[in-house]
Tab-separated table of C-alpha atoms in Angstrom:
chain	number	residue	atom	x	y	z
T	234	UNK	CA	-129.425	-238.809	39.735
T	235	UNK	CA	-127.064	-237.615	42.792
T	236	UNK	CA	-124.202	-240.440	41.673
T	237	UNK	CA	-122.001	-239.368	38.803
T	238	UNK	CA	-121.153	-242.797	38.005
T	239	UNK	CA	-124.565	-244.401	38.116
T	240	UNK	CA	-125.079	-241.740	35.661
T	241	UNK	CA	-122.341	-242.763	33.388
T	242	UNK	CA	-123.252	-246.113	33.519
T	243	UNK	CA	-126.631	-245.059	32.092
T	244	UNK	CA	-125.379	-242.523	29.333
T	245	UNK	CA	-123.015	-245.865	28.469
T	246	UNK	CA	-126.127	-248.033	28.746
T	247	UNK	CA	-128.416	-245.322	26.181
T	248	UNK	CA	-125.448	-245.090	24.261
T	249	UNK	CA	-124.773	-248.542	23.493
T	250	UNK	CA	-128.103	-249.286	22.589
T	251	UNK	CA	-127.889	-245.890	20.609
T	252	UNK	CA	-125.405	-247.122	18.574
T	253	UNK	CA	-126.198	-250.235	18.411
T	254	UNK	CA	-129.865	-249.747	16.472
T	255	UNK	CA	-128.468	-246.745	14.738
T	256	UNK	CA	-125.790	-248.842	13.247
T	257	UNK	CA	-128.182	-251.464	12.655
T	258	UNK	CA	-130.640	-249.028	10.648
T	259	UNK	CA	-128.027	-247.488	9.124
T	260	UNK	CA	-127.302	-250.819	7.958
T	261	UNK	CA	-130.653	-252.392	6.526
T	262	UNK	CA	-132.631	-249.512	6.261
T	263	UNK	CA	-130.660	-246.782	4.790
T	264	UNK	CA	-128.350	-249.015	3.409
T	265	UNK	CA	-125.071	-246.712	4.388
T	266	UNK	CA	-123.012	-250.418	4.942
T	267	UNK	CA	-119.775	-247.960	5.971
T	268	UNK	CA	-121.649	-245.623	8.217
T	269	UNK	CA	-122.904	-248.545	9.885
T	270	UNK	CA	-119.530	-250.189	10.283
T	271	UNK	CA	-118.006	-247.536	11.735
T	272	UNK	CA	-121.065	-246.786	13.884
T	273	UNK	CA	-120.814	-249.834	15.493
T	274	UNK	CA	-116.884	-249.566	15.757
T	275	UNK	CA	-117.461	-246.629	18.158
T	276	UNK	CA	-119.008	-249.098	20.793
T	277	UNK	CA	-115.458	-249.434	22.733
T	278	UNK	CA	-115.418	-245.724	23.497
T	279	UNK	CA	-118.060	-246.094	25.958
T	280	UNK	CA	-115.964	-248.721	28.098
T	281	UNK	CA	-113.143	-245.803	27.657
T	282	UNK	CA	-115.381	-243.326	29.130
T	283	UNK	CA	-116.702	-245.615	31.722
T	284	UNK	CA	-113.373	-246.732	33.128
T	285	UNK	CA	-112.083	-243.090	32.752
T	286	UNK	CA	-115.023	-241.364	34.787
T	287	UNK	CA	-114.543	-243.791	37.716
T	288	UNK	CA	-110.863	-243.691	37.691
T	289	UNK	CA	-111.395	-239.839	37.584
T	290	UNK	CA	-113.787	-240.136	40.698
T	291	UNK	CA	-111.396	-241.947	42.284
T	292	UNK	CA	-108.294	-239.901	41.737
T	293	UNK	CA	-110.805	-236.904	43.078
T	294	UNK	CA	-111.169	-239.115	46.368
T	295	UNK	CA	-114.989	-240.108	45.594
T	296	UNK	CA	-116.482	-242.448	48.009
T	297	UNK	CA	-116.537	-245.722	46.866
T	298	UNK	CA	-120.146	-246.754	46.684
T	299	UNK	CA	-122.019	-249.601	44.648
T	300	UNK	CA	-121.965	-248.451	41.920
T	301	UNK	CA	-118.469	-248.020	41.298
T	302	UNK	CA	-118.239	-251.655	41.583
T	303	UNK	CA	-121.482	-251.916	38.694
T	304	UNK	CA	-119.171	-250.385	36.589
T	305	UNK	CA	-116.783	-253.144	36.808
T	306	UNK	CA	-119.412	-255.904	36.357
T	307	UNK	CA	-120.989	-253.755	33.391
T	308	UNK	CA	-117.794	-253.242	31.779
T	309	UNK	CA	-116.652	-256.990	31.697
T	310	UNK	CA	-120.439	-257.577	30.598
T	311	UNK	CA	-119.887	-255.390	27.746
T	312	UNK	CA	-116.643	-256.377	26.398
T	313	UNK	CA	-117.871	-259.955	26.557
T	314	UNK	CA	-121.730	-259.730	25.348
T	315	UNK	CA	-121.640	-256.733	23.376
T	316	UNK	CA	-120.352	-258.421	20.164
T	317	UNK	CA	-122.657	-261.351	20.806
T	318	UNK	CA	-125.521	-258.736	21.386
T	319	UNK	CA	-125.581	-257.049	18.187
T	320	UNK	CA	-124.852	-260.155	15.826
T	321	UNK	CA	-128.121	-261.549	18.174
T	322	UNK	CA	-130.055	-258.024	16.764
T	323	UNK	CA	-128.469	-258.310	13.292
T	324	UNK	CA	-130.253	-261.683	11.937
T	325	UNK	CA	-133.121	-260.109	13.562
T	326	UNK	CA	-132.647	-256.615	11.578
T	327	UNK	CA	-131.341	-258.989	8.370
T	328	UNK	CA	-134.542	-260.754	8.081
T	329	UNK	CA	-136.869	-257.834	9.007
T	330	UNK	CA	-135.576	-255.320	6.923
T	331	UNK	CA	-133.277	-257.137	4.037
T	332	UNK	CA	-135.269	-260.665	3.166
T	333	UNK	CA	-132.244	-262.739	5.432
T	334	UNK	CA	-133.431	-266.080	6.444
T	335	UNK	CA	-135.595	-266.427	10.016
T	336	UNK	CA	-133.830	-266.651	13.435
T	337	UNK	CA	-133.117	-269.901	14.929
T	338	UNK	CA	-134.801	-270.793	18.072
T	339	UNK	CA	-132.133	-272.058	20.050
T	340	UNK	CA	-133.203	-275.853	21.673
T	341	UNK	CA	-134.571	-275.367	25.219
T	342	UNK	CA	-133.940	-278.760	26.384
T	343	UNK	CA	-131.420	-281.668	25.099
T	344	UNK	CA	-127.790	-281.749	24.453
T	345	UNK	CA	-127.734	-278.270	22.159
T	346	UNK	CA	-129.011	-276.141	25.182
T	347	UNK	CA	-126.925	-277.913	27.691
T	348	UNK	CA	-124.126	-276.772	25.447
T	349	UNK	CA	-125.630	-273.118	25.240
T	350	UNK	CA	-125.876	-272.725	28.262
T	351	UNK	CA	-122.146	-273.938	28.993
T	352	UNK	CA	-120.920	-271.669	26.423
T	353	UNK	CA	-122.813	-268.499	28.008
T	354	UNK	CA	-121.509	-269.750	31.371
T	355	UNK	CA	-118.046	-269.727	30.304
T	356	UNK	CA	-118.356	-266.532	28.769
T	357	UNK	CA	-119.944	-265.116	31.801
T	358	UNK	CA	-116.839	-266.583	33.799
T	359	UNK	CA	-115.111	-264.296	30.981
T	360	UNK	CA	-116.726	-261.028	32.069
T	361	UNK	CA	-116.613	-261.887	35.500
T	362	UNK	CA	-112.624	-262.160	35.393
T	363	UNK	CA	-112.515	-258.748	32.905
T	364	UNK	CA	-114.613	-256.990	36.067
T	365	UNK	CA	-112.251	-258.387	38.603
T	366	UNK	CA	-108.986	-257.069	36.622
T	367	UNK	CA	-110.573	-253.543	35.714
T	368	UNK	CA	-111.870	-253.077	39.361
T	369	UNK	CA	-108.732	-254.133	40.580
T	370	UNK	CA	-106.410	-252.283	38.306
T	371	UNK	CA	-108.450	-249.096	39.603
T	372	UNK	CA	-107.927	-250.461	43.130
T	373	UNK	CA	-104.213	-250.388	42.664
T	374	UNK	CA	-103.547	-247.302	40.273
T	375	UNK	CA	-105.893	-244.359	41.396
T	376	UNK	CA	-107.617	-245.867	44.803
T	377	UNK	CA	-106.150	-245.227	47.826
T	378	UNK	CA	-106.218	-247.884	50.455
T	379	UNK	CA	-110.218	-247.224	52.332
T	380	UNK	CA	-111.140	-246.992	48.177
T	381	UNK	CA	-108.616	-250.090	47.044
T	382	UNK	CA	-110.636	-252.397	50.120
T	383	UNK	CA	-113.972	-251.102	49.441
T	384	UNK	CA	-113.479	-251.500	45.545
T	385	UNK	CA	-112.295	-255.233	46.134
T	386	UNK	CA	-115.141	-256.379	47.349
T	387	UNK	CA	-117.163	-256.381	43.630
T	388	UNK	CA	-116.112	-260.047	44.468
T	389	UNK	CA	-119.139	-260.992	46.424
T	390	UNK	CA	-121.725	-259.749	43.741
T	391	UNK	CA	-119.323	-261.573	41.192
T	392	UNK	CA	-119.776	-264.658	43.525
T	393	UNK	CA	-123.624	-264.537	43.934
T	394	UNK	CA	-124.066	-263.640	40.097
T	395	UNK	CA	-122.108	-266.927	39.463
T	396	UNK	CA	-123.458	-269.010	41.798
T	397	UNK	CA	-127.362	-267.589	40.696
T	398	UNK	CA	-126.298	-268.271	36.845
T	399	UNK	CA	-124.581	-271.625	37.284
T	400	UNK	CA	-127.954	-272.982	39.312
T	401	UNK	CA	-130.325	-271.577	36.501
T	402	UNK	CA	-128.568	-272.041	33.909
T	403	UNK	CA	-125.941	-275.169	33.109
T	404	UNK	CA	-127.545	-276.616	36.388
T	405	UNK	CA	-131.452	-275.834	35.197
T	406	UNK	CA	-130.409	-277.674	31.720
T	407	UNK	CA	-128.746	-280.576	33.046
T	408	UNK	CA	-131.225	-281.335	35.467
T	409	UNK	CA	-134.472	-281.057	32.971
T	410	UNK	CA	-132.232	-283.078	30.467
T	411	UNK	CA	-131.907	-286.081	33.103
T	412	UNK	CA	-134.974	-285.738	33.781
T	413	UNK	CA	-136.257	-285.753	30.325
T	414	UNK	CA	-134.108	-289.149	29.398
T	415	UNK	CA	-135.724	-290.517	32.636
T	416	UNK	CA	-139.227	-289.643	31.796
T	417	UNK	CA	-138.612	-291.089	27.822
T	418	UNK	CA	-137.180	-294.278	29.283
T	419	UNK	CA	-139.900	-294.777	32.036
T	420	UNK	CA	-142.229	-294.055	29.220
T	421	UNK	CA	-140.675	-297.052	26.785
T	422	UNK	CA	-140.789	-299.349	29.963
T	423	UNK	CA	-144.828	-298.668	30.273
T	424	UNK	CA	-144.775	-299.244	26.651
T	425	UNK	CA	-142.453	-303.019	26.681
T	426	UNK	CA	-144.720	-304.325	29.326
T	427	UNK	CA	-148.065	-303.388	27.616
């Protein structure tokens, strides 16, 4: 891989995932409860390392290229999702590996998933800001102007990421759930006038 920071974003990427089932087993299958704790705890120091390589690639005068602008966007995902991710994989390695009850299937149509998918929206508005503040605190610390424009445009992807996530998400809900009350009461009008 020719692009130092695509490669950190993929150590980051092994790494979280890394620690993330190595705390896990560390957890439930070795039962080490503090060695898992503090396992997990390390999770942050790949954001460090992230944000550090690019702002050291920048400082260097490194051509601003996509995926110094992924980093952004994967380090807002991460601060926001990470802590969702692993309690996601911990009922998962609870139930598997220490008798804890079954997931939940969250509801994919009705008033519960509507409000899912709201909640995930908001928290991908969440990330989305955290990418626009980190790219842009680069873009006015260690950038210099041709880096600061170039870096400022991790809005569009931001944009399109939204708008794609809005339509199949909140959007996808909403609509299936109107048309899921429509279908039940067309369905109870057949039935009054048999």
């Amino acid at each position: 891989m020719d692009n130092p920071i695509l490669l950190t974003i993929a150590i980051c990427e092994v790494g979280f995932w890394v620690l993330v089932i190595g705390g896990l087993c560390l957890r439930y299958v070795a039962r080490m409860r503090r060695a898992s704790t503090v396992t997990l705890a390390l999770l942050p120091v790949l954001d460090v390392v992230l944000v550090a390589a690019v702002a050291l690639d920048l400082h260097r005068g490194g051509e601003v290229e996509f995926a110094h602008r992924l980093a952004g966007i994967y380090l807002g995902w991460t601060v926001v999702f990470a802590h969702s991710t692993v309690a996601w994989l911990d009922v998962r390695f609870a139930h598997r590996f220490a008798g804890g009850p079954a997931p939940i299937k969250p509801p994919k149509t009705g008033p519960r998933a509507y409000r899912n998918e709201i909640r995930g929206f908001v928290k991908w508005l969440t990330a989305a800001a955290i990418a626009l503040v980190i790219t842009y605190a680069l873009a006015y610390t260690v950038a210099d102007s041709d880096q600061a424009a170039a870096l400022k445009t991790v809005i569009q992807p931001l944009g399109i990421i939204t708008f794609f996530w809005f339509v199949t998400g909140p959007l996808w809900v909403l609509g299936s759930k109107t048309a899921g009350s429509r279908n039940a009461k067309d369905a109870a009008g057949e039935r009054s006038r048999l």
